[in-house]
Amino acid sequence: MRIFDPHIHMTSRTTDDYERMAAAGVRAVVEPAFWLGQPRTSVDTFVDYFDSLIGWEPFRAGQFGVRHHATVALNPKEANDPRCRPVLDLLPRYLDKDGVVAVGEIGYDSMTPAEDAAFAGQLALAVAHDLPALVHTPHRDKAHGVERTLAVVAESGIDPGRVLVDHLNEITVKLVRDTGCWLGFSIYPETKMSPPRMVELLRTYGTERMLVNSAADWGRSDPLLTRATGEAMLLAGFTDDDVDRVLWRNPVEFYGQSGRLDLTDLEDSAVTFAGNSILRGGE
Amino acid sequence: MTPDRLRAALRGVPDPQWLDAALRRVAADPAAIPRLFAIAARRCGRGPLPDPPGWTVDEAVRALLLTALPTGHATAAEALYRHGDAAEKRAVLRALPLLPIGAECVPLLHDAIRTNDTRLVAAALGPYARHLEQPAWRQAVLKCVFTGVPLAVVDDLDGRADGELAAMLAALAAERTAAGRAMPADATELLDRLGAGSHPTTAREA
C-alpha cells in the first residue's frame, strides 16, 4: 500500500513517527503551514518556520525515504493578530519555491473580518502564482463556516478543481460534493473523522476527488491513521485500486496541479536509510 | 571550476532559450535574480551533470546566474542564501569560489556548517573554505566525520589537515572504540596519513 499523506504537520512529530510511517507505506507528505499551539508575536518567527518547511524538514523526511512538500500561508487563527498580518507580504517569496505545492492552510477559524481579508487575499495569491489552495474549515460553527468558505472560493474566481476543502465530516461533505472542489477528511483518534466513518463516506460518495489525511500535529493524533483507513477500506470490500486512488493518486493529482510535485525515483523505491546523524540518534 | 565550464556543461538542458534569456536578464536587471534563482530547477532540471563531476544541473544554473550579475555579487549571494530553500543555499555555497567577493561571504559558511543538513555542510567545504579560519575548518571536518559526510568533499584536505585536527580525530576514534563503534574508513585513513597513530594524546591503543 503506497500512501501520500496530503496534510500532516511533521514539524511536530518525532523521528519515531517517520520510521513508523515509512514502514507503513507512507512515501510522500505535504506539510501545510499552520499555527503552533503557542501564538506567535512577530513576523520573523514565521520566516524561521517557513524556512524550516522548505529546508530542514524536507531533509529530515528524506532520511527516512519520505518525500516532503509544503504549503505556505498565514493561518486563519493568527490572521487575527495585527502583529502577524505583515506575514502576507512575505508569502510571494515562498510561493516561488520548488517545495511549495499550494497556498495553505487558509480559510476560517472564528469568521472575523480579518480572516475574511486574509482568506480572500491568499486565494488571489494562489491564482497569481498558479498554485492550488488548501482550505481549512472551522471546528466551531462548522456547517456555516463551510458555506461561507465556499462563497469566498466562488467569489475569488479560482478554479474549484484547484481547491481542497479540508476537515470535512458527514454533514459538511454534502455542501462541498457538488462544487467541483476536492474533499479532505482528517482521520483522528477520536474527533474529526474515524476509519469506519470514512469508509461509509466513500461508500456513499465514491472515491473521486476524495482525500484522506492524518492531519497529525502536536495534539492527540496518529500519523498511521491513513494506513488504518486503507485497511478498513479493504476489509469493507474496496479494491486495492480504490485504496491506491484515495491514498496515492488523488493527492498526487491534486497537488500535481502545482507543476512542482517531485516524486522522482519514489514510485517504486525501497525505503533506504542513508547514513546521517538523525538516524544515528544525533551523536 | 569556471563559469565557461558550467555553461558548456549545460548545453543539454531541456530549454536552452530559457537559460540564455535568464542569464541576459540578470546581467541587465540584477533585481530579477531572486525569482529566476527560485524557479531555475523547475525550468532546467535537478539531475547530476556528467561533467563537472559532483555538480547538479540546478546548482550549475544557479551558480551561473550569480556569475552573470554585473556587480554586487556578495550582497546578492547573501540575500539568495538567506531567502533560499536548501537547494538554493547549496547552490550559493557552490558558487562562492566563482565570484569576485574575496572573503566577504565567509559568514555564509559559518551558517551552513552550523546546520545539521549534511548537503549544506558538504557544500561549505569546497574551495571557498580557504577563507575559513583554521579552528572553524577543523570543526567542520570533524562534523563531516560525525555525520557521515565523505571527506572527499573537503577541498585541500591533506594540504590543510594539521596536528590539532589529528588530535581531535584521534580522540573521536578513542570514543568510538570505547563505545564499540566504527570510525568511517576515510577518517581512519586520514589519521594514518597524519601519522597520528603515535600522537601522545591519542587513545587508539585503548
mmCIF file of C-alpha atoms in Angstrom, chain A residues 22-224:
data_model
loop_
_atom_site.group_PDB
_atom_site.id
_atom_site.type_symbol
_atom_site.label_atom_id
_atom_site.label_comp_id
_atom_site.label_asym_id
_atom_site.label_seq_id
_atom_site.Cartn_x
_atom_site.Cartn_y
_atom_site.Cartn_z
ATOM 1 C CA ALA A 22 7.836 4.730 6.166
ATOM 2 C CA ALA A 23 7.335 1.158 7.382
ATOM 3 C CA ALA A 24 3.554 1.571 6.920
ATOM 4 C CA GLY A 25 3.959 2.686 3.291
ATOM 5 C CA VAL A 26 3.913 6.493 3.616
ATOM 6 C CA ARG A 27 6.255 7.682 0.855
ATOM 7 C CA ALA A 28 5.227 11.301 0.459
ATOM 8 C CA VAL A 29 3.682 14.017 2.634
ATOM 9 C CA VAL A 30 2.503 17.584 2.308
ATOM 10 C CA GLU A 31 3.041 19.736 5.396
ATOM 11 C CA PRO A 32 0.775 22.795 5.495
ATOM 12 C CA ALA A 33 1.890 25.864 7.435
ATOM 13 C CA PHE A 34 -0.410 26.280 10.457
ATOM 14 C CA TRP A 35 -0.303 27.637 13.985
ATOM 15 C CA LEU A 36 1.957 26.020 16.511
ATOM 16 C CA GLY A 37 -0.277 25.935 19.574
ATOM 17 C CA GLN A 38 1.638 28.825 21.143
ATOM 18 C CA PRO A 39 0.571 32.013 19.337
ATOM 19 C CA ARG A 40 3.392 33.823 17.532
ATOM 20 C CA THR A 41 4.001 37.510 18.088
ATOM 21 C CA SER A 42 6.211 38.662 15.208
ATOM 22 C CA VAL A 43 6.836 38.203 11.517
ATOM 23 C CA ASP A 44 10.404 36.953 11.953
ATOM 24 C CA THR A 45 9.288 33.804 13.707
ATOM 25 C CA PHE A 46 7.189 32.928 10.647
ATOM 26 C CA VAL A 47 10.288 33.363 8.477
ATOM 27 C CA ASP A 48 12.107 30.745 10.523
ATOM 28 C CA TYR A 49 9.068 28.458 10.416
ATOM 29 C CA PHE A 50 8.599 28.742 6.657
ATOM 30 C CA ASP A 51 12.357 28.284 6.112
ATOM 31 C CA SER A 52 12.193 25.085 8.098
ATOM 32 C CA LEU A 53 9.306 23.847 5.913
ATOM 33 C CA ILE A 54 11.468 24.258 2.785
ATOM 34 C CA GLY A 55 14.805 23.403 4.408
ATOM 35 C CA TRP A 56 15.268 21.269 7.478
ATOM 36 C CA GLU A 57 12.014 19.295 7.455
ATOM 37 C CA PRO A 58 12.368 18.004 3.858
ATOM 38 C CA PHE A 59 15.924 16.979 4.735
ATOM 39 C CA ARG A 60 14.724 15.201 7.868
ATOM 40 C CA ALA A 61 11.961 13.412 5.937
ATOM 41 C CA GLY A 62 14.431 12.397 3.240
ATOM 42 C CA GLN A 63 16.492 10.458 5.762
ATOM 43 C CA PHE A 64 13.566 8.084 6.134
ATOM 44 C CA GLY A 65 12.753 7.792 2.436
ATOM 45 C CA VAL A 66 9.746 10.118 2.761
ATOM 46 C CA ARG A 67 9.352 12.915 0.174
ATOM 47 C CA HIS A 68 8.270 16.171 1.793
ATOM 48 C CA HIS A 69 6.470 19.132 0.228
ATOM 49 C CA ALA A 70 4.813 22.091 1.932
ATOM 50 C CA THR A 71 2.021 24.600 1.618
ATOM 51 C CA VAL A 72 2.644 28.119 2.897
ATOM 52 C CA ALA A 73 0.209 30.727 4.212
ATOM 53 C CA LEU A 74 -0.792 32.875 7.137
ATOM 54 C CA ASN A 75 -3.186 30.603 9.026
ATOM 55 C CA PRO A 76 -6.697 31.844 9.896
ATOM 56 C CA LYS A 77 -6.163 31.992 13.652
ATOM 57 C CA GLU A 78 -3.071 34.207 13.502
ATOM 58 C CA ALA A 79 -4.520 36.321 10.696
ATOM 59 C CA ASN A 80 -6.413 37.985 13.555
ATOM 60 C CA ASP A 81 -3.247 39.312 15.195
ATOM 61 C CA PRO A 82 -2.090 42.635 13.690
ATOM 62 C CA ARG A 83 1.488 41.741 14.640
ATOM 63 C CA CYS A 84 1.347 38.705 12.326
ATOM 64 C CA ARG A 85 -0.570 40.145 9.398
ATOM 65 C CA PRO A 86 2.562 41.508 7.591
ATOM 66 C CA VAL A 87 3.363 37.820 7.006
ATOM 67 C CA LEU A 88 1.101 38.211 3.971
ATOM 68 C CA ASP A 89 3.757 40.436 2.372
ATOM 69 C CA LEU A 90 6.381 37.684 2.746
ATOM 70 C CA LEU A 91 4.372 34.992 1.040
ATOM 71 C CA PRO A 92 5.203 35.739 -2.632
ATOM 72 C CA ARG A 93 8.841 34.888 -1.941
ATOM 73 C CA TYR A 94 7.875 31.485 -0.569
ATOM 74 C CA LEU A 95 5.250 30.747 -3.186
ATOM 75 C CA ASP A 96 8.039 30.645 -5.822
ATOM 76 C CA LYS A 97 9.884 27.812 -4.074
ATOM 77 C CA ASP A 98 10.152 24.330 -5.573
ATOM 78 C CA GLY A 99 8.861 22.539 -2.476
ATOM 79 C CA VAL A 100 5.748 24.699 -2.087
ATOM 80 C CA VAL A 101 2.833 22.970 -3.826
ATOM 81 C CA ALA A 102 -0.126 25.069 -2.645
ATOM 82 C CA VAL A 103 -1.219 28.097 -0.647
ATOM 83 C CA GLY A 104 -2.444 26.881 2.754
ATOM 84 C CA GLU A 105 -3.819 26.410 5.262
ATOM 85 C CA ILE A 106 -6.117 29.332 4.613
ATOM 86 C CA GLY A 107 -9.789 29.749 5.492
ATOM 87 C CA TYR A 108 -11.733 30.457 8.644
ATOM 88 C CA ASP A 109 -11.297 29.942 12.362
ATOM 89 C CA SER A 110 -13.711 32.392 14.007
ATOM 90 C CA MET A 111 -15.017 34.010 10.814
ATOM 91 C CA THR A 112 -13.852 37.545 11.614
ATOM 92 C CA PRO A 113 -13.380 40.421 9.145
ATOM 93 C CA ALA A 114 -9.596 39.978 9.486
ATOM 94 C CA GLU A 115 -9.988 36.343 8.443
ATOM 95 C CA ASP A 116 -12.179 37.393 5.510
ATOM 96 C CA ALA A 117 -9.430 39.685 4.241
ATOM 97 C CA ALA A 118 -6.587 37.189 4.725
ATOM 98 C CA PHE A 119 -8.583 34.368 3.113
ATOM 99 C CA ALA A 120 -9.596 36.357 0.014
ATOM 100 C CA GLY A 121 -6.126 37.879 -0.323
ATOM 101 C CA GLN A 122 -4.433 34.493 -0.170
ATOM 102 C CA LEU A 123 -6.814 32.924 -2.694
ATOM 103 C CA ALA A 124 -5.781 35.758 -5.020
ATOM 104 C CA LEU A 125 -2.129 34.881 -4.324
ATOM 105 C CA ALA A 126 -2.855 31.261 -5.274
ATOM 106 C CA VAL A 127 -4.293 32.420 -8.599
ATOM 107 C CA ALA A 128 -1.380 34.806 -9.212
ATOM 108 C CA HIS A 129 1.200 32.085 -8.505
ATOM 109 C CA ASP A 130 -0.698 29.408 -10.406
ATOM 110 C CA LEU A 131 -0.951 27.263 -7.270
ATOM 111 C CA PRO A 132 -3.766 25.191 -5.753
ATOM 112 C CA ALA A 133 -5.208 26.199 -2.364
ATOM 113 C CA LEU A 134 -5.632 24.112 0.788
ATOM 114 C CA VAL A 135 -8.590 25.421 2.750
ATOM 115 C CA HIS A 136 -9.066 24.670 6.434
ATOM 116 C CA THR A 137 -12.666 24.632 7.699
ATOM 117 C CA PRO A 138 -13.503 25.830 11.205
ATOM 118 C CA HIS A 139 -14.084 23.438 14.088
ATOM 119 C CA ARG A 140 -16.823 25.586 15.627
ATOM 120 C CA ASP A 141 -19.948 26.600 13.730
ATOM 121 C CA LYS A 142 -18.592 24.282 11.030
ATOM 122 C CA ALA A 143 -21.521 23.993 8.584
ATOM 123 C CA HIS A 144 -21.980 27.745 8.498
ATOM 124 C CA GLY A 145 -18.213 28.130 8.127
ATOM 125 C CA VAL A 146 -18.125 25.748 5.184
ATOM 126 C CA GLU A 147 -20.945 27.609 3.432
ATOM 127 C CA ARG A 148 -19.143 30.891 3.886
ATOM 128 C CA THR A 149 -15.855 29.285 2.763
ATOM 129 C CA LEU A 150 -17.440 28.085 -0.467
ATOM 130 C CA ALA A 151 -18.898 31.532 -1.142
ATOM 131 C CA VAL A 152 -15.473 33.151 -0.771
ATOM 132 C CA VAL A 153 -13.908 30.494 -3.013
ATOM 133 C CA ALA A 154 -16.559 31.102 -5.688
ATOM 134 C CA GLU A 155 -16.094 34.850 -5.483
ATOM 135 C CA SER A 156 -12.300 34.582 -5.808
ATOM 136 C CA GLY A 157 -12.504 33.180 -9.318
ATOM 137 C CA ILE A 158 -10.102 30.314 -8.561
ATOM 138 C CA ASP A 159 -10.911 27.079 -10.414
ATOM 139 C CA PRO A 160 -12.736 24.883 -7.831
ATOM 140 C CA GLY A 161 -10.723 21.934 -9.144
ATOM 141 C CA ARG A 162 -7.668 23.635 -7.627
ATOM 142 C CA VAL A 163 -9.203 23.953 -4.157
ATOM 143 C CA LEU A 164 -9.087 21.325 -1.413
ATOM 144 C CA VAL A 165 -11.635 21.900 1.348
ATOM 145 C CA ASP A 166 -10.378 20.046 4.403
ATOM 146 C CA HIS A 167 -11.569 18.586 7.727
ATOM 147 C CA LEU A 168 -14.995 17.616 6.352
ATOM 148 C CA ASN A 169 -17.491 15.293 8.024
ATOM 149 C CA GLU A 170 -20.879 13.634 7.387
ATOM 150 C CA ILE A 171 -22.679 16.991 7.498
ATOM 151 C CA THR A 172 -20.298 19.233 5.603
ATOM 152 C CA VAL A 173 -19.420 16.711 2.859
ATOM 153 C CA LYS A 174 -22.858 17.343 1.368
ATOM 154 C CA LEU A 175 -22.134 21.048 0.988
ATOM 155 C CA VAL A 176 -18.873 20.507 -0.911
ATOM 156 C CA ARG A 177 -19.559 17.396 -3.002
ATOM 157 C CA ASP A 178 -21.112 19.190 -5.983
ATOM 158 C CA THR A 179 -18.929 22.305 -6.027
ATOM 159 C CA GLY A 180 -16.046 20.788 -8.004
ATOM 160 C CA CYS A 181 -13.688 21.299 -5.065
ATOM 161 C CA TRP A 182 -11.627 18.402 -3.695
ATOM 162 C CA LEU A 183 -12.743 16.965 -0.353
ATOM 163 C CA GLY A 184 -10.337 16.355 2.535
ATOM 164 C CA PHE A 185 -11.002 14.212 5.598
ATOM 165 C CA SER A 186 -8.755 14.231 8.652
ATOM 166 C CA ILE A 187 -8.750 10.859 10.387
ATOM 167 C CA TYR A 188 -8.285 11.402 14.096
ATOM 168 C CA PRO A 189 -8.199 9.051 17.079
ATOM 169 C CA GLU A 190 -11.481 10.448 18.410
ATOM 170 C CA THR A 191 -12.692 13.704 16.950
ATOM 171 C CA LYS A 192 -12.785 14.834 13.316
ATOM 172 C CA MET A 193 -13.251 11.531 11.430
ATOM 173 C CA SER A 194 -12.561 7.822 12.028
ATOM 174 C CA PRO A 195 -11.613 4.993 9.612
ATOM 175 C CA PRO A 196 -15.032 3.255 9.817
ATOM 176 C CA ARG A 197 -16.894 6.541 9.291
ATOM 177 C CA MET A 198 -14.580 7.345 6.371
ATOM 178 C CA VAL A 199 -15.357 4.009 4.756
ATOM 179 C CA GLU A 200 -19.063 4.834 4.947
ATOM 180 C CA LEU A 201 -18.474 8.206 3.306
ATOM 181 C CA LEU A 202 -16.506 6.563 0.481
ATOM 182 C CA ARG A 203 -19.336 4.067 0.004
ATOM 183 C CA THR A 204 -21.862 6.899 -0.232
ATOM 184 C CA TYR A 205 -19.909 9.444 -2.269
ATOM 185 C CA GLY A 206 -17.355 7.343 -4.182
ATOM 186 C CA THR A 207 -13.586 7.861 -4.394
ATOM 187 C CA GLU A 208 -13.435 10.745 -6.880
ATOM 188 C CA ARG A 209 -11.782 13.925 -5.505
ATOM 189 C CA MET A 210 -11.730 12.339 -2.014
ATOM 190 C CA LEU A 211 -8.550 12.776 0.056
ATOM 191 C CA VAL A 212 -7.709 11.165 3.374
ATOM 192 C CA ASN A 213 -5.121 12.673 5.702
ATOM 193 C CA SER A 214 -3.920 12.192 9.277
ATOM 194 C CA ALA A 215 -3.531 15.931 9.980
ATOM 195 C CA ALA A 216 -1.199 14.690 12.718
ATOM 196 C CA ASP A 217 0.251 17.573 14.723
ATOM 197 C CA TRP A 218 1.149 18.444 18.317
ATOM 198 C CA GLY A 219 -2.256 17.355 19.607
ATOM 199 C CA ARG A 220 -3.698 13.899 20.049
ATOM 200 C CA SER A 221 -3.370 12.473 16.551
ATOM 201 C CA ASP A 222 -1.856 9.476 14.759
ATOM 202 C CA PRO A 223 0.187 9.542 11.532
ATOM 203 C CA LEU A 224 -0.725 5.908 10.817
#
